[in-house]
Coordinates of C-alpha atoms (C1' of nucleotides) in Angstrom, one line a residue:
Chain A
M1 CA 23.7 99.7 106.4
S2 CA 22.2 101.4 109.6
T3 CA 19.2 99.5 110.4
T4 CA 16.7 101.4 112.7
P5 CA 14.7 99.3 115.5
R6 CA 12.0 99.3 113.0
E7 CA 13.8 98.1 110.1
R8 CA 15.1 94.9 112.2
A9 CA 11.7 94.3 114.0
R10 CA 10.2 94.1 110.3
A11 CA 13.1 91.6 109.2
Q12 CA 12.6 89.5 112.3
T13 CA 8.8 89.4 111.9
L14 CA 9.5 88.4 108.1
A15 CA 12.1 85.6 109.4
D16 CA 9.2 84.5 111.7
I17 CA 6.7 84.1 109.1
T18 CA 9.1 82.1 106.8
R19 CA 9.7 79.9 109.6
I20 CA 6.4 79.4 111.0
G21 CA 5.5 79.2 107.0
R22 CA 7.7 75.9 106.7
E23 CA 6.4 74.2 109.4
H24 CA 2.9 74.6 108.0
L25 CA 4.4 73.5 104.8
A26 CA 5.6 70.6 106.8
A27 CA 2.6 69.4 108.6
D28 CA -0.2 70.1 105.6
G29 CA 1.8 71.1 102.2
A30 CA 1.9 73.6 100.0
A31 CA -1.5 73.4 98.7
A32 CA -3.0 73.9 102.2
L33 CA -0.5 76.5 103.3
S34 CA -2.3 79.5 105.2
L35 CA -2.3 82.8 106.0
R36 CA -4.3 82.4 108.7
A37 CA -3.1 79.7 109.9
V38 CA 0.4 81.6 109.8
A39 CA -1.1 84.7 111.5
R40 CA -2.3 82.6 114.1
D41 CA 0.9 80.9 115.0
L42 CA 2.5 84.4 114.9
G43 CA 0.0 85.6 117.7
V44 CA -1.2 88.2 115.5
V45 CA -4.5 88.7 113.5
S46 CA -4.9 87.6 110.2
S47 CA -5.1 90.9 108.9
A48 CA -1.6 92.3 110.1
V49 CA 0.0 89.8 108.0
Y50 CA -0.9 91.8 104.8
R51 CA 1.6 94.3 106.0
Y52 CA 4.8 91.8 105.5
V53 CA 3.3 89.8 102.1
K54 CA 1.0 90.8 99.4
S55 CA -1.0 87.6 99.2
R56 CA -0.8 84.0 99.9
D57 CA 0.9 83.5 96.9
E58 CA 4.0 85.9 97.9
L59 CA 4.4 83.7 101.0
L60 CA 4.9 80.4 98.9
T61 CA 7.5 82.5 97.0
L62 CA 9.4 83.2 100.1
L63 CA 9.1 79.6 101.1
V64 CA 10.7 78.6 97.5
V65 CA 13.2 81.2 98.1
D66 CA 13.7 80.1 101.4
A67 CA 14.5 76.5 100.5
Y68 CA 16.5 77.0 97.3
T69 CA 18.5 79.4 99.2
E70 CA 18.9 76.6 101.9
L71 CA 19.7 73.8 99.4
G72 CA 22.1 75.9 97.3
D73 CA 24.5 76.9 100.2
E74 CA 24.6 73.6 101.7
V75 CA 25.6 72.1 97.9
E76 CA 28.0 74.9 97.7
A77 CA 29.7 74.1 101.1
A78 CA 29.6 70.8 100.6
V79 CA 31.1 70.6 96.8
A80 CA 33.8 73.6 98.1
A81 CA 35.2 71.3 101.0
V82 CA 36.5 68.3 99.3
D83 CA 38.7 68.4 95.6
G84 CA 38.3 66.7 92.6
P85 CA 35.2 66.4 90.1
V86 CA 34.4 62.6 91.8
E87 CA 34.5 63.8 95.0
K88 CA 32.5 67.0 94.3
F89 CA 29.9 65.1 92.3
L90 CA 29.5 62.6 95.3
A91 CA 29.3 65.8 98.0
L92 CA 26.8 67.3 95.9
G93 CA 25.0 64.2 95.3
R94 CA 24.8 63.3 99.1
T95 CA 23.8 66.8 100.1
V96 CA 20.9 66.8 98.1
R97 CA 19.8 63.5 99.1
T98 CA 20.3 64.7 102.9
W99 CA 18.5 68.1 103.0
G100 CA 15.7 66.6 101.0
R101 CA 15.1 63.5 103.4
R102 CA 15.8 66.2 106.4
V103 CA 13.0 68.7 105.0
P104 CA 10.7 66.7 102.6
S105 CA 7.9 69.4 102.3
S106 CA 10.6 71.9 101.2
Y107 CA 12.2 69.3 98.6
A108 CA 8.8 68.2 97.5
L109 CA 8.1 72.4 96.5
L110 CA 10.9 72.5 94.7
F111 CA 11.2 69.1 92.7
G112 CA 7.3 67.5 93.5
S113 CA 4.0 68.3 92.1
P114 CA 3.9 72.0 90.8
V115 CA 1.3 73.6 93.3
P116 CA -1.9 74.1 91.5
G117 CA -2.7 77.9 90.5
Y118 CA 0.8 78.7 91.8
H119 CA 3.7 79.9 89.3
A120 CA 6.8 80.6 90.8
P121 CA 8.1 84.3 89.8
A122 CA 11.3 83.9 87.7
E123 CA 12.9 87.4 88.6
Q124 CA 13.0 86.0 92.6
T125 CA 13.4 82.3 91.7
T126 CA 15.5 81.8 88.8
G127 CA 18.7 82.6 90.9
P128 CA 18.6 80.7 93.6
G129 CA 16.7 78.1 91.7
T130 CA 19.6 77.5 89.6
R131 CA 22.6 77.0 92.0
V132 CA 22.6 73.3 92.0
I133 CA 22.9 72.8 88.4
V134 CA 25.7 75.4 88.5
Q135 CA 27.5 73.7 90.3
L136 CA 26.8 70.3 88.7
V137 CA 28.1 72.0 85.1
R138 CA 31.2 73.4 87.3
I139 CA 32.3 69.8 88.4
F140 CA 31.7 68.5 84.8
D141 CA 34.1 71.6 83.6
E142 CA 36.6 70.9 86.0
A143 CA 36.8 67.2 84.9
D144 CA 37.0 68.4 81.0
R145 CA 39.8 70.6 81.8
S146 CA 41.5 68.1 84.0
G147 CA 40.9 65.3 80.8
L148 CA 38.9 63.3 83.3
L149 CA 35.8 63.5 81.4
E150 CA 35.6 60.8 78.7
S151 CA 34.1 61.9 75.5
R152 CA 31.1 59.7 74.1
A153 CA 29.2 60.2 71.5
S154 CA 25.6 59.1 71.8
S155 CA 23.6 57.0 69.1
V156 CA 21.0 59.9 69.3
S157 CA 21.6 63.0 67.3
L158 CA 21.6 66.2 69.3
G159 CA 21.7 68.4 66.5
P160 CA 18.3 69.9 67.1
L161 CA 19.1 70.8 70.4
H162 CA 22.7 72.2 69.3
D163 CA 21.3 76.1 69.7
D164 CA 19.7 75.7 72.9
F165 CA 23.1 74.4 74.2
T166 CA 24.8 77.6 72.7
E167 CA 22.9 79.4 74.8
V168 CA 23.3 77.1 77.9
R169 CA 27.2 77.6 77.2
N170 CA 26.7 81.2 77.3
E171 CA 24.8 81.6 80.4
M172 CA 27.0 79.3 82.4
G173 CA 30.2 80.2 80.7
T174 CA 31.2 76.9 79.9
P175 CA 32.4 75.5 76.7
L176 CA 31.3 72.1 77.2
S177 CA 30.3 70.2 74.3
D178 CA 26.5 69.3 73.3
D179 CA 27.4 65.7 74.3
A180 CA 28.8 66.3 77.4
L181 CA 26.1 68.9 78.6
A182 CA 23.3 66.4 77.5
R183 CA 25.1 63.8 79.9
G184 CA 25.4 66.3 82.4
V185 CA 21.5 67.1 82.4
L186 CA 20.4 63.1 82.6
V187 CA 23.0 62.8 85.2
W188 CA 21.4 65.8 87.0
A189 CA 17.8 64.5 86.4
S190 CA 18.9 61.0 87.3
L191 CA 20.1 62.1 90.6
F192 CA 16.9 64.0 91.4
G193 CA 14.8 60.8 90.7
A194 CA 17.0 58.5 92.9
V195 CA 16.5 61.3 95.6
S196 CA 13.0 61.6 94.8
F197 CA 12.0 57.6 95.1
D198 CA 13.9 57.9 98.3
V199 CA 12.2 61.0 99.8
F200 CA 8.7 60.1 98.3
D201 CA 9.0 56.7 99.0
Q202 CA 8.6 55.0 95.8
Y203 CA 10.2 52.1 96.6
G204 CA 7.6 50.9 99.2
S205 CA 8.7 51.3 102.9
E206 CA 9.8 48.4 103.4
T207 CA 11.4 47.3 100.5
F208 CA 15.3 48.4 100.9
G209 CA 16.2 48.4 104.5
A210 CA 19.9 50.2 103.5
R211 CA 18.7 53.1 101.9
D212 CA 22.1 54.7 102.3
V213 CA 23.7 51.8 100.9
L214 CA 21.2 51.9 97.8
F215 CA 21.9 55.3 97.1
E216 CA 25.9 55.4 97.5
H217 CA 25.8 52.5 94.9
Q218 CA 23.8 54.9 92.7
L219 CA 26.2 57.8 93.0
A220 CA 28.9 55.4 91.9
C221 CA 27.1 54.5 88.5
L222 CA 25.9 57.7 87.9
V223 CA 29.9 58.9 88.5
E224 CA 30.3 56.1 85.2
L225 CA 27.1 57.8 83.4
A226 CA 29.0 60.9 83.9
G227 CA 31.8 59.8 82.1
F228 CA 34.0 60.9 85.0
H229 CA 37.3 58.6 85.7
Chain B
M1 CA -22.5 37.6 86.2
S2 CA -26.1 39.0 85.1
T3 CA -26.0 42.3 85.9
T4 CA -29.4 43.8 87.2
P5 CA -30.5 47.7 85.6
R6 CA -29.9 49.0 89.4
E7 CA -26.2 47.8 89.0
R8 CA -25.3 49.2 85.9
A9 CA -26.8 52.4 87.1
R10 CA -24.4 52.2 89.8
A11 CA -21.0 51.1 87.9
Q12 CA -22.1 53.9 85.3
T13 CA -22.3 56.5 88.3
L14 CA -19.3 55.1 90.0
A15 CA -17.3 55.6 86.5
D16 CA -19.1 59.1 85.7
I17 CA -17.2 60.0 89.7
T18 CA -14.2 58.7 88.8
R19 CA -13.6 60.7 85.2
I20 CA -15.1 64.1 87.1
G21 CA -12.6 63.5 89.6
R22 CA -9.7 63.5 87.5
E23 CA -10.8 66.5 85.5
H24 CA -10.9 68.0 88.8
L25 CA -7.7 66.6 89.8
A26 CA -6.3 68.4 86.2
A27 CA -8.0 71.6 87.3
D28 CA -7.1 71.6 91.1
G29 CA -4.5 69.0 92.3
A30 CA -5.2 66.6 94.5
A31 CA -5.5 68.5 97.9
A32 CA -8.1 70.3 96.5
L33 CA -10.3 67.8 95.1
S34 CA -13.4 68.0 96.9
L35 CA -16.6 65.7 97.1
R36 CA -19.0 68.6 97.1
A37 CA -17.1 69.6 93.7
V38 CA -17.5 66.4 92.0
A39 CA -21.3 66.1 93.3
R40 CA -22.1 69.7 91.8
D41 CA -20.7 68.5 88.3
L42 CA -22.7 65.3 88.6
G43 CA -25.5 66.9 89.1
V44 CA -26.4 65.7 92.4
V45 CA -26.4 66.8 95.9
S46 CA -23.3 66.4 98.0
S47 CA -24.6 63.6 100.3
A48 CA -25.7 61.7 97.6
V49 CA -22.0 61.2 96.5
Y50 CA -21.4 59.0 99.7
R51 CA -23.7 56.2 98.6
Y52 CA -20.8 55.5 96.4
V53 CA -17.6 56.8 98.0
K54 CA -17.0 56.8 101.7
S55 CA -15.1 59.5 101.8
R56 CA -12.8 62.4 100.2
D57 CA -9.8 59.8 100.9
E58 CA -11.8 56.8 99.2
L59 CA -12.1 59.1 96.4
L60 CA -8.4 59.9 96.2
T61 CA -7.8 56.1 96.3
L62 CA -10.3 55.2 93.4
L63 CA -8.1 58.2 91.3
V64 CA -4.7 56.4 92.6
V65 CA -6.0 52.9 91.1
D66 CA -7.3 54.6 87.9
A67 CA -4.0 56.1 86.9
Y68 CA -2.0 52.9 87.7
T69 CA -4.4 50.9 85.8
E70 CA -4.3 53.4 82.7
L71 CA -0.6 53.7 82.9
G72 CA -0.1 49.8 83.5
D73 CA -2.1 49.1 80.4
E74 CA -0.4 51.4 78.0
V75 CA 3.0 50.1 79.3
E76 CA 2.0 46.7 79.2
A77 CA 0.4 47.3 75.4
A78 CA 3.3 49.1 74.4
V79 CA 6.5 46.5 75.8
A80 CA 4.3 43.5 74.1
A81 CA 3.9 45.2 70.5
V82 CA 8.0 45.4 69.9
D83 CA 10.6 42.6 70.6
G84 CA 14.0 42.3 72.1
P85 CA 15.0 44.3 75.6
V86 CA 16.1 47.5 73.8
E87 CA 13.2 47.8 71.9
K88 CA 10.8 46.6 74.8
F89 CA 12.9 49.0 76.8
L90 CA 12.7 52.3 75.1
A91 CA 9.1 51.4 74.0
L92 CA 8.3 51.3 78.1
G93 CA 10.3 54.9 78.7
R94 CA 8.3 56.3 75.8
T95 CA 4.9 55.4 76.7
V96 CA 5.7 56.4 80.5
R97 CA 6.9 60.1 79.4
T98 CA 3.8 60.2 77.0
W99 CA 1.3 59.2 79.2
G100 CA 3.0 61.7 81.9
R101 CA 2.7 64.5 79.3
R102 CA -0.8 63.7 78.7
V103 CA -2.4 63.7 82.3
P104 CA 0.3 65.4 84.2
S105 CA -2.1 65.9 87.0
S106 CA -2.7 61.9 87.3
Y107 CA 1.5 61.5 87.1
A108 CA 1.8 63.9 89.6
L109 CA -0.6 62.0 91.7
L110 CA 1.2 58.9 91.4
F111 CA 4.9 60.0 91.2
G112 CA 5.1 63.7 92.5
S113 CA 4.9 65.2 96.1
P114 CA 2.7 63.1 98.6
V115 CA -0.4 64.3 99.0
P116 CA -0.3 65.9 102.6
G117 CA -2.5 63.7 105.0
Y118 CA -3.3 61.1 102.3
H119 CA -2.0 57.5 102.6
A120 CA -2.9 55.1 99.9
P121 CA -4.2 51.7 101.0
A122 CA -1.7 49.4 100.4
E123 CA -4.3 46.7 99.5
Q124 CA -5.9 47.9 96.5
T125 CA -3.0 49.8 95.1
T126 CA -0.2 47.4 95.3
G127 CA -1.0 45.5 92.6
P128 CA -1.5 48.2 89.8
G129 CA 0.6 49.9 91.6
T130 CA 3.4 48.1 90.4
R131 CA 2.7 46.8 87.2
V132 CA 5.5 49.1 85.4
I133 CA 8.3 47.9 87.6
V134 CA 7.5 44.2 87.2
Q135 CA 7.3 45.3 83.3
L136 CA 10.7 46.5 84.1
V137 CA 12.2 43.6 85.3
R138 CA 10.9 41.4 82.8
I139 CA 12.9 43.3 80.4
F140 CA 16.0 42.7 82.4
D141 CA 15.4 39.1 82.8
E142 CA 14.9 38.7 79.2
A143 CA 17.9 40.5 78.3
D144 CA 19.6 38.6 80.9
R145 CA 18.6 35.3 79.2
S146 CA 19.6 36.0 76.1
G147 CA 23.0 36.9 77.0
L148 CA 22.6 40.5 76.2
L149 CA 23.1 42.0 79.5
E150 CA 27.0 43.2 80.5
S151 CA 27.6 42.3 84.1
R152 CA 29.5 45.0 85.6
A153 CA 30.4 45.4 89.6
S154 CA 29.9 48.5 91.0
S155 CA 32.7 49.9 93.1
V156 CA 30.3 50.1 96.1
S157 CA 29.6 46.7 97.9
L158 CA 25.7 45.8 97.8
G159 CA 26.2 43.1 100.5
P160 CA 23.7 45.0 103.2
L161 CA 21.2 44.6 100.6
H162 CA 21.6 41.0 99.7
D163 CA 18.6 40.0 101.7
D164 CA 16.1 42.6 100.3
F165 CA 17.3 41.7 96.9
T166 CA 16.3 37.7 97.6
E167 CA 13.1 39.1 98.4
V168 CA 12.3 41.2 95.6
R169 CA 13.8 37.7 93.4
N170 CA 11.1 36.0 95.4
E171 CA 8.2 38.3 94.6
M172 CA 9.2 39.3 90.8
G173 CA 10.0 35.8 90.3
T174 CA 13.4 36.7 88.8
P175 CA 17.0 35.2 89.4
L176 CA 18.8 38.5 88.3
S177 CA 22.1 39.3 90.4
D178 CA 22.2 41.7 93.1
D179 CA 24.2 44.0 90.7
A180 CA 21.6 43.6 88.1
L181 CA 18.8 44.8 90.4
A182 CA 20.5 47.7 91.6
R183 CA 21.3 48.5 88.2
G184 CA 17.4 48.1 87.4
V185 CA 16.3 50.3 90.1
L186 CA 18.5 53.3 89.4
V187 CA 17.1 53.0 85.5
W188 CA 13.8 52.6 87.3
A189 CA 14.5 55.9 89.0
S190 CA 16.9 58.0 86.1
L191 CA 13.7 57.1 83.6
F192 CA 11.0 58.4 86.1
G193 CA 13.4 61.5 86.9
A194 CA 14.0 62.4 83.5
V195 CA 10.3 61.8 83.0
S196 CA 9.6 64.1 86.1
F197 CA 11.9 66.8 85.1
D198 CA 10.3 66.7 81.4
V199 CA 6.5 66.9 83.0
F200 CA 7.1 69.3 85.9
D201 CA 9.2 71.8 83.6
Q202 CA 12.2 71.8 85.8
Y203 CA 14.1 72.8 82.8
G204 CA 12.9 76.2 82.4
S205 CA 10.2 76.5 80.1
E206 CA 12.0 77.6 77.4
T207 CA 16.0 76.0 77.8
F208 CA 15.0 72.9 75.6
G209 CA 12.9 73.4 72.4
A210 CA 13.2 69.9 71.1
R211 CA 12.0 67.7 74.2
D212 CA 11.4 64.7 72.2
V213 CA 15.3 64.6 71.0
L214 CA 16.1 65.5 74.8
F215 CA 14.6 62.4 75.8
E216 CA 15.2 59.9 73.2
H217 CA 18.8 60.8 73.9
Q218 CA 18.5 60.0 77.8
L219 CA 16.6 56.9 76.9
A220 CA 19.8 56.0 74.6
C221 CA 21.7 56.6 77.8
L222 CA 19.8 54.4 79.8
V223 CA 20.3 51.6 77.6
E224 CA 23.7 51.6 78.2
L225 CA 23.8 52.9 82.0
A226 CA 21.2 49.2 81.9
G227 CA 24.1 47.5 80.0
F228 CA 21.9 46.1 77.3
H229 CA 23.8 45.3 74.2
Chain C
dT1 C1' 15.5 119.8 123.9
dG2 C1' 10.7 119.9 122.9
dT3 C1' 6.7 120.0 119.7
dA4 C1' 3.8 118.6 115.5
dC5 C1' 3.5 115.3 112.1
dA6 C1' 3.7 111.1 109.5
dT7 C1' 4.9 107.0 109.2
dC8 C1' 3.6 102.1 110.3
dA9 C1' 2.2 97.9 113.0
dG10 C1' -1.4 95.7 114.5
dT11 C1' -6.5 95.4 115.3
dG12 C1' -11.4 94.0 114.9
dA13 C1' -15.3 93.4 112.1
dA14 C1' -17.1 92.2 107.9
dC15 C1' -17.5 90.4 103.2
dG16 C1' -18.3 85.9 100.5
dC17 C1' -16.9 81.7 99.9
dG18 C1' -16.0 76.2 100.4
dC19 C1' -15.4 72.3 102.6
dG20 C1' -16.5 67.4 104.8
dT21 C1' -19.8 64.8 106.9
dT22 C1' -24.2 63.5 109.2
dC23 C1' -29.4 62.3 109.1
dA24 C1' -34.0 61.7 108.8
dC25 C1' -36.3 61.9 104.6
dT26 C1' -39.7 60.6 100.2
dG27 C1' -40.1 58.0 96.6
dA28 C1' -38.6 55.0 92.9
dT29 C1' -37.3 50.3 91.8
dG30 C1' -37.0 45.4 92.7
dT31 C1' -38.0 41.3 95.0
dA32 C1' -40.4 37.1 97.4
dC33 C1' -45.0 35.1 97.8
Chain D
dT1 C1' -50.6 38.3 87.9
dG2 C1' -51.0 41.2 92.0
dT3 C1' -49.9 43.1 96.3
dA4 C1' -46.7 43.8 100.3
dC5 C1' -42.6 44.9 101.7
dA6 C1' -37.4 45.8 101.3
dT7 C1' -33.7 48.2 99.4
dC8 C1' -31.2 52.2 97.6
dA9 C1' -30.2 56.4 95.5
dG10 C1' -30.9 60.9 95.9
dT11 C1' -32.7 65.2 99.4
dG12 C1' -32.4 69.2 101.7
dA13 C1' -30.9 71.3 106.2
dA14 C1' -27.8 71.3 109.3
dC15 C1' -23.1 71.1 112.1
dG16 C1' -18.9 73.4 112.5
dC17 C1' -15.2 74.5 110.6
dG18 C1' -11.2 77.0 107.6
dC19 C1' -10.0 80.1 103.7
dG20 C1' -8.3 85.1 101.5
dT21 C1' -8.5 89.7 101.4
dT22 C1' -10.9 94.5 102.3
dC23 C1' -11.2 98.5 105.1
dA24 C1' -11.9 102.0 108.8
dC25 C1' -9.7 102.7 113.3
dT26 C1' -5.7 103.0 117.2
dG27 C1' -1.6 103.8 119.1
dA28 C1' 3.0 103.6 119.4
dT29 C1' 7.4 104.7 116.9
dG30 C1' 10.1 107.4 114.4
dT31 C1' 11.6 112.4 112.0
dA32 C1' 11.6 117.4 111.1
dC33 C1' 11.7 121.8 112.4

DNA sequence: TGTACATCAGTGAACGCGCGTTCACTGATGTAC
DNA sequence: TGTACATCAGTGAACGCGCGTTCACTGATGTAC
């Protein structure tokens, strides 16, 4: 673990590149992200960046991982800080929204339109990319174990999805029923729908003044939808 | 209403530009949309496009309006074709999803990340942009009038939003309560959250095989969340 | 401890490319008398 | 019906700009003997 000065300098430069990349992401969006512009801000000739990053796509991957990691850290911390499934769910939801509003361009990179021509390499992004949903599953799990998860059958048969859900149970190490998992998926999608509408300003900029209140109400409804009590 | 040949030719060219623009949107995304590329495909020198469109942003606006119009047309037709709030809601949801999956790039333009540096001019996009939510409000309205809308109070007070909701009631010409409207907003956001996850492939490409079944289940849950019965 | 060599960060020029927008122009189509 | 003029679509050149990526290079920092 002894780091040489060179290694430290290298790590520092890579961190600088990521930071500058994030700034450009915020200013111009992912599609306009440019290695040359990053090099300029780094105070270095454009070809020098290739010592650190193989291509523009690799820089994007760096930013994707960075964003997932930041969000994952914050969500895990917030969830760990409170007790009980309902409180943990509220903490998760609030953290996602707060993070999204603080760094909308990173939020857009992860949850908005796909970047044309770019595909995140699964090996690097899957881990950090699943931290939020892992937390959500754990919350459902805890609610279930404590007998706080209402069981409700849907009018639509989930039979065709049973094998897929079994796969999910194995990957996530949870014994939740198909029905509970399906509800979890909807709660997950709904939460991000509500946050996206807020972050991307789909309501119209002047429709709702008290966005915080609206979101709290939505979270309360989602708790119901989840079936916690 | 008599159209001269020149006017007809002009309208045709403008339609061609829109069509080609859509193709480029699909291929490269909104941020990479280029007047020069459209001109090339139109078989015309780049400056010629400026006879039809004042700038790149105006072309984007054209595409936004075009997309909203197509979606609005399809949703209205689907909703009109069936009876009762539940059926109408299901038709609305299915149509949004089907449209989104058919033209994901147009879906992304309207409901994905904002295009950096571009702001849709309200005068042109507000009308077509509200057609889906207008339909949704009407469905809630009809359910309410038929006594099919369960009234449920939320644990979060909507007081701070009362004036905003009154504004919405005036604009949309509906007598729905704050609570019903708030639930409508959440259903709206949740629906688009579910569709976005599907269209943008947030589930992971191989997690769910039977996406149709999953979505039908989600719609059924949203009917519950809406409070229809 | 000193020297020879290897590693590596960063340079600068070049490749070939695409972009939005302006402007003076040509030539065909339409219109007024 | 014919002529003079106005309108308008499309041309081609130019402006100034930015991009990703490669490559041979310099010079400083590290390492092995």
